[in-house]
Coordinates of C-alpha atoms in Angstrom, one line a residue:
X1 CA -98.8 0.8 -67.1
X2 CA -96.2 -2.0 -67.2
X3 CA -95.5 -4.0 -70.3
X4 CA -98.3 -6.4 -71.0
X5 CA -100.0 -5.2 -67.8
X6 CA -98.2 -8.1 -66.0
X7 CA -96.7 -7.8 -62.6
X8 CA -94.6 -10.4 -60.7
X9 CA -95.6 -10.1 -57.3
X10 CA -93.1 -9.4 -54.4
X11 CA -93.1 -12.1 -51.8
X12 CA -94.0 -9.7 -49.0
X13 CA -97.1 -8.7 -50.6
X14 CA -99.4 -11.5 -50.0
X15 CA -99.4 -15.1 -48.6
X16 CA -102.5 -17.1 -48.3
X17 CA -100.7 -20.5 -47.9
X18 CA -97.1 -22.0 -48.1
X19 CA -96.6 -25.1 -50.4
X20 CA -94.3 -27.8 -49.0
X21 CA -93.4 -31.3 -49.8
X22 CA -92.7 -34.1 -46.8
X23 CA -89.6 -36.0 -47.1
X24 CA -90.4 -39.6 -48.1
X25 CA -88.7 -43.0 -48.8
X26 CA -88.4 -42.1 -52.4
X27 CA -86.6 -38.9 -52.0
X28 CA -83.0 -38.1 -51.2
X29 CA -84.0 -37.6 -47.8
X30 CA -84.2 -41.5 -47.2
X31 CA -80.7 -41.9 -45.5
X32 CA -81.9 -39.5 -42.7
X33 CA -85.6 -40.0 -43.1
X34 CA -86.7 -39.6 -39.5
X35 CA -84.5 -36.5 -39.0
X36 CA -85.8 -35.0 -42.1
X37 CA -89.4 -35.6 -41.1
X38 CA -88.8 -34.0 -37.7
X39 CA -87.2 -31.0 -39.5
X40 CA -90.3 -30.5 -41.7
X41 CA -92.7 -31.0 -38.7
X42 CA -90.7 -28.1 -36.9
X43 CA -90.9 -26.0 -39.9
X44 CA -94.8 -26.6 -40.5
X45 CA -95.3 -26.0 -36.8
X46 CA -93.4 -22.7 -37.0
X47 CA -95.9 -21.7 -39.8
X48 CA -99.2 -22.9 -38.1
X49 CA -98.3 -21.3 -34.8
X50 CA -98.0 -18.0 -36.5
X51 CA -101.3 -18.4 -38.5
X52 CA -99.9 -19.5 -41.9
X53 CA -101.8 -22.1 -43.8
X54 CA -99.7 -24.9 -45.3
X55 CA -100.3 -27.1 -48.3
X56 CA -98.3 -30.1 -47.7
X57 CA -97.6 -32.7 -50.6
X58 CA -97.1 -36.3 -49.3
X59 CA -96.9 -39.7 -50.8
X60 CA -99.2 -41.0 -48.1
X61 CA -102.0 -38.8 -46.6
X62 CA -102.9 -41.0 -43.7
X63 CA -99.2 -41.5 -42.6
X64 CA -98.6 -37.7 -43.0
X65 CA -101.8 -37.0 -40.8
X66 CA -100.2 -39.1 -38.1
X67 CA -96.7 -37.5 -38.5
X68 CA -98.2 -34.0 -38.2
X69 CA -100.9 -34.8 -35.5
X70 CA -98.9 -32.6 -33.0
X71 CA -99.3 -29.5 -35.3
X72 CA -102.4 -27.5 -36.0
X73 CA -104.2 -29.7 -38.5
X74 CA -106.8 -27.0 -39.1
X75 CA -104.2 -24.8 -41.0
X76 CA -102.8 -27.9 -43.0
X77 CA -104.2 -29.3 -46.4
X78 CA -102.6 -32.7 -47.2
X79 CA -102.4 -33.5 -51.0
X80 CA -101.3 -37.1 -52.0
X81 CA -99.2 -36.8 -55.1
X82 CA -96.0 -37.9 -56.7
X83 CA -92.8 -35.7 -56.7
X84 CA -89.1 -36.3 -57.0
X85 CA -88.0 -34.3 -54.1
X86 CA -89.0 -31.6 -51.6
X87 CA -87.8 -28.2 -53.1
X88 CA -91.0 -26.6 -53.9
X89 CA -89.4 -23.3 -54.5
X90 CA -88.1 -24.4 -57.7
X91 CA -91.2 -26.2 -59.1
X92 CA -94.0 -24.4 -57.4
X93 CA -96.0 -21.8 -59.4
X94 CA -94.8 -18.2 -59.8
X95 CA -97.5 -15.7 -59.0
X96 CA -98.1 -12.7 -61.4
X97 CA -100.9 -10.1 -61.7
X98 CA -102.3 -9.6 -65.2
X99 CA -104.7 -6.9 -65.3
X100 CA -106.5 -7.4 -62.1
X101 CA -106.3 -11.3 -62.0
X102 CA -103.7 -13.6 -60.6
X103 CA -101.9 -16.1 -62.7
X104 CA -100.1 -19.1 -61.5
X105 CA -97.2 -19.5 -63.8
X106 CA -96.0 -23.4 -64.1
X107 CA -92.5 -23.0 -65.7
X108 CA -90.3 -26.0 -66.4
X109 CA -88.0 -27.4 -64.0
X110 CA -85.1 -29.8 -65.0
X111 CA -83.4 -30.6 -61.8
X112 CA -81.2 -27.6 -61.7
X113 CA -79.7 -28.0 -65.1
X114 CA -80.2 -32.0 -65.6
X115 CA -78.3 -32.7 -62.2
X116 CA -81.4 -34.7 -60.6
X117 CA -84.6 -36.3 -61.8
X118 CA -87.5 -33.8 -62.1
X119 CA -90.2 -35.6 -64.2
X120 CA -92.7 -35.9 -61.2
X121 CA -92.0 -32.4 -59.9
X122 CA -93.0 -31.1 -63.4
X123 CA -96.5 -32.4 -62.9
X124 CA -97.2 -31.1 -59.4
X125 CA -98.7 -27.8 -60.3
X126 CA -101.1 -29.4 -62.7
X127 CA -101.9 -32.0 -60.0
X128 CA -102.8 -28.9 -57.6
X129 CA -105.4 -27.9 -60.3
X130 CA -106.8 -31.3 -60.5
X131 CA -107.0 -31.2 -56.6
X132 CA -109.0 -28.0 -56.7
X133 CA -106.1 -26.3 -54.9
X134 CA -105.1 -24.0 -57.8
X135 CA -107.9 -22.4 -60.0
X136 CA -107.9 -23.8 -63.5
X137 CA -108.5 -20.2 -64.9
X138 CA -105.4 -19.1 -63.0
X139 CA -103.1 -21.8 -64.1
X140 CA -100.8 -21.2 -67.0
X141 CA -98.6 -23.8 -68.5
X142 CA -95.2 -22.2 -69.2
X143 CA -93.2 -25.4 -69.1
X144 CA -91.5 -24.8 -72.5
X145 CA -89.2 -22.4 -70.5
X146 CA -87.1 -23.5 -67.5
X147 CA -87.1 -21.1 -64.6
X148 CA -86.7 -22.0 -61.0
X149 CA -88.3 -19.9 -58.3
X150 CA -85.3 -19.6 -56.3
X151 CA -83.3 -18.1 -59.3
X152 CA -85.2 -14.8 -59.4
X153 CA -86.4 -12.3 -56.9
X154 CA -88.4 -9.2 -57.3
X155 CA -89.4 -5.9 -55.7
X156 CA -93.0 -6.3 -57.2
X157 CA -92.6 -3.1 -59.1
X158 CA -91.1 -4.5 -62.4
X159 CA -87.6 -5.2 -61.4
X160 CA -85.9 -8.7 -61.3
X161 CA -82.7 -9.6 -59.5
X162 CA -81.0 -12.7 -60.7
X163 CA -77.7 -14.3 -61.6
X164 CA -75.9 -14.8 -64.8
X165 CA -74.4 -18.2 -63.8
X166 CA -78.0 -19.8 -63.4
X167 CA -80.2 -18.1 -65.9
X168 CA -77.5 -18.4 -68.8
X169 CA -76.8 -22.1 -68.0
X170 CA -76.7 -24.1 -71.1
X171 CA -78.3 -27.0 -69.5
X172 CA -81.4 -25.0 -68.7
X173 CA -82.6 -23.2 -71.9
X174 CA -79.7 -24.0 -74.2
X175 CA -77.5 -21.1 -72.9
X176 CA -79.8 -18.1 -74.1
X177 CA -78.1 -14.8 -74.1
X178 CA -79.1 -12.1 -71.4
X179 CA -80.9 -10.1 -74.2
X180 CA -83.0 -13.2 -75.1
X181 CA -83.8 -13.9 -71.4
X182 CA -84.5 -10.2 -70.7
X183 CA -87.3 -10.5 -73.5
X184 CA -88.8 -13.7 -72.0
X185 CA -88.8 -12.4 -68.5
X186 CA -90.5 -9.1 -69.9
X187 CA -93.0 -11.1 -71.9
X188 CA -94.0 -13.7 -69.1
X189 CA -93.2 -11.8 -65.8
X190 CA -93.6 -8.2 -66.9
X191 CA -90.0 -7.4 -65.9
X192 CA -89.0 -3.9 -67.0
X193 CA -85.7 -3.7 -65.2
X194 CA -83.4 -6.8 -64.7
X195 CA -80.3 -6.8 -62.5
X196 CA -77.7 -9.4 -63.5
X197 CA -75.4 -10.4 -60.8
X198 CA -72.2 -11.9 -62.2
X199 CA -70.5 -12.8 -58.8
X200 CA -71.4 -14.8 -55.9
X201 CA -71.4 -18.6 -55.2
X202 CA -71.5 -20.7 -52.2
X203 CA -69.6 -23.9 -51.8
X204 CA -71.8 -27.1 -52.0
X205 CA -74.6 -25.0 -54.0
X206 CA -76.2 -27.6 -56.6
X207 CA -78.2 -24.7 -58.2
X208 CA -75.6 -22.6 -60.1
X209 CA -75.9 -19.6 -57.7
X210 CA -79.6 -19.2 -57.1
X211 CA -80.3 -15.7 -56.1
X212 CA -82.0 -16.7 -52.9
X213 CA -78.8 -17.9 -51.4
X214 CA -77.0 -14.6 -52.1
X215 CA -79.2 -11.6 -52.5
X216 CA -82.9 -10.6 -51.8
X217 CA -84.9 -7.6 -52.7
X218 CA -86.8 -5.7 -50.1
X219 CA -89.1 -2.8 -49.6
X220 CA -88.0 0.8 -49.9
X221 CA -85.2 0.5 -52.6
X222 CA -83.3 -2.2 -50.5
X223 CA -81.1 -5.2 -51.4
X224 CA -80.1 -7.5 -48.7
X225 CA -77.0 -9.5 -49.5
X226 CA -74.8 -12.2 -48.0
X227 CA -71.4 -10.7 -46.9
X228 CA -68.2 -12.4 -45.9
X229 CA -65.7 -10.5 -43.4
X230 CA -63.4 -13.4 -43.0
X231 CA -60.3 -13.1 -45.4
X232 CA -59.5 -16.7 -44.7
X233 CA -62.9 -18.0 -45.8
X234 CA -63.1 -19.5 -49.3
X235 CA -66.0 -17.3 -50.2
X236 CA -64.1 -14.1 -49.2
X237 CA -63.0 -12.9 -52.7
X238 CA -66.1 -13.9 -54.5
X239 CA -68.5 -12.1 -52.0
X240 CA -66.3 -9.1 -52.1
X241 CA -66.9 -8.8 -56.0
X242 CA -70.5 -9.4 -55.5
X243 CA -70.6 -6.6 -53.0
X244 CA -68.9 -4.3 -55.4
X245 CA -71.3 -5.0 -58.2
X246 CA -74.3 -4.5 -55.9
X247 CA -72.9 -0.9 -55.3
X248 CA -73.1 -0.2 -59.0
X249 CA -76.8 -1.3 -59.4
X250 CA -79.2 1.3 -59.9
X251 CA -83.1 1.3 -59.7
X252 CA -85.5 2.2 -62.5
X253 CA -85.1 5.9 -61.6
X254 CA -81.2 5.6 -61.8
X255 CA -80.9 5.7 -58.0
X256 CA -78.4 3.4 -56.0
X257 CA -79.9 0.7 -53.7
X258 CA -79.9 0.8 -50.0
X259 CA -77.6 -2.2 -49.2
X260 CA -77.9 -4.3 -46.1
X261 CA -75.4 -7.0 -45.3
X262 CA -76.2 -10.4 -43.7
X263 CA -73.5 -12.5 -42.1
X264 CA -72.3 -15.7 -43.6
X265 CA -72.9 -18.6 -41.2
X266 CA -69.7 -20.3 -39.9
X267 CA -68.8 -23.4 -42.1
X268 CA -71.2 -26.4 -41.8
X269 CA -70.0 -29.6 -43.3
X270 CA -71.7 -32.9 -44.3
X271 CA -70.9 -36.4 -43.4
X272 CA -67.9 -36.4 -46.1
X273 CA -66.4 -33.3 -44.9
X274 CA -67.9 -31.2 -47.8
X275 CA -69.1 -27.6 -47.0
X276 CA -72.8 -27.0 -47.1
X277 CA -74.4 -23.9 -48.6
X278 CA -75.8 -22.4 -45.5
X279 CA -77.2 -18.9 -45.9
X280 CA -79.3 -16.5 -44.0
X281 CA -80.6 -15.0 -47.2
X282 CA -82.8 -18.1 -47.6
X283 CA -85.6 -16.6 -45.7
X284 CA -89.3 -16.6 -46.4
X285 CA -91.2 -13.4 -45.9
X286 CA -95.0 -12.8 -45.7
X287 CA -96.8 -9.5 -45.3
X288 CA -96.3 -9.8 -41.5
X289 CA -93.7 -12.2 -40.7
X290 CA -90.2 -13.1 -41.7
X291 CA -89.1 -16.6 -41.1
X292 CA -85.4 -16.8 -40.9
X293 CA -83.4 -20.0 -41.2
X294 CA -80.8 -20.4 -38.3
X295 CA -78.0 -22.9 -37.8
X296 CA -77.2 -23.2 -34.0
X297 CA -74.7 -20.4 -34.2
X298 CA -76.1 -18.0 -31.6
X299 CA -74.1 -14.9 -32.5
X300 CA -74.6 -15.2 -36.2
X301 CA -78.1 -16.4 -35.8
X302 CA -79.0 -13.3 -33.6
X303 CA -77.1 -10.9 -35.9
X304 CA -79.0 -12.3 -38.9
X305 CA -82.4 -11.8 -37.3
X306 CA -81.5 -8.3 -36.1
X307 CA -80.1 -7.3 -39.5
X308 CA -83.5 -8.5 -41.1
X309 CA -85.5 -6.4 -38.6
X310 CA -83.8 -3.4 -40.1
X311 CA -85.1 -4.1 -43.5
X312 CA -88.5 -5.4 -42.3
X313 CA -89.0 -3.1 -39.2
X314 CA -92.8 -4.0 -39.0
X315 CA -92.5 -7.6 -39.4
X316 CA -92.4 -10.2 -36.6
X317 CA -89.0 -12.2 -36.8
X318 CA -89.4 -16.0 -36.3
X319 CA -86.2 -18.0 -36.3
X320 CA -86.5 -21.6 -37.7
X321 CA -83.7 -24.1 -37.0
X322 CA -82.6 -25.6 -40.5
X323 CA -79.5 -27.9 -39.6
X324 CA -81.1 -30.9 -40.9
X325 CA -82.5 -29.2 -44.0
X326 CA -79.1 -27.8 -45.1
X327 CA -77.7 -31.4 -45.3
X328 CA -79.5 -31.7 -48.7
X329 CA -78.0 -28.4 -49.8
X330 CA -81.1 -26.2 -49.4
X331 CA -82.8 -24.2 -46.8
X332 CA -86.0 -22.5 -45.7
X333 CA -86.8 -20.6 -48.8
X334 CA -85.9 -23.4 -51.0
X335 CA -88.4 -25.8 -49.2
X336 CA -91.4 -23.4 -49.6
X337 CA -93.4 -21.5 -52.1
X338 CA -95.8 -18.8 -51.2
X339 CA -99.3 -18.9 -52.8
X340 CA -101.9 -15.9 -52.8
X341 CA -105.7 -15.9 -52.5
X342 CA -106.5 -15.1 -56.1
X343 CA -105.0 -18.2 -57.5
X344 CA -106.2 -20.8 -54.9
X345 CA -109.1 -23.2 -55.5
X346 CA -112.1 -24.2 -53.5
X347 CA -110.4 -26.9 -51.5
X348 CA -108.3 -24.7 -49.3

């Protein structure tokens, strides 16, 4: 039996609904608001066309209903609430199983180390309880500890993959040591084995190296990672060090992982000529489907989709164009948070 009988669920185990938040004038999307809304409409349409329910946060339900009128509204639940921005991965609830019951853990979020406002984001999960979308009995307030969903990944069997740069950041939890964080992740997420990645960073990343831009855990003792084969790319040396460390990682039985390499997208730049942190590792996986961010790079996009089929051979692969999404330094996984049946309230 795992410590505390707590188990942090793997993303591919269950998905009853996906949580998103629509761009609005009060968010950082305002300068390209119409493009951003079109982008989110395409993302939501990709989910609903494949039978995935969506819980969509909005500042105006009537306006959102009109904006999404061309999608399958039977699979969409609109929730009017306040939020600072749209990256629900990092303030949405993390799902664990304790005993035989689901728990929706509401960790603290402080704008990726005090870089951006986050006061309203921190109240979203409690708002979902008040709106009967999260069960009160499942909800747990863990906001005394800052932990973003994009900063950790799990195999669902007690192993957590994360990065030193993010979790040991002094602007999140006062720069706690790895030993202190290991105890916290063990107590709250049931972690028995923590893999600390010391290398890997993407230009333009605001998150201090979130793991979901670099490496992801997959079934059958597999780690999927972002590679870089271009020696002239600014990421080459750092990604080479990351790959070397991944070869040294061992599972709880002392066995090496099967490593599957994703391509790095060709450079994408913003209006000021600064590189954006595009990554194919920022996919969302459900029990049946893997939604893959693509960037209008046919060869790289095709290679990424085919590579992920190796790790998830029984999954349907659905590419989702994310060229607008990346302009705010995030991608598909960052913009979504999967929820499971055992934590959802009566309204869904």
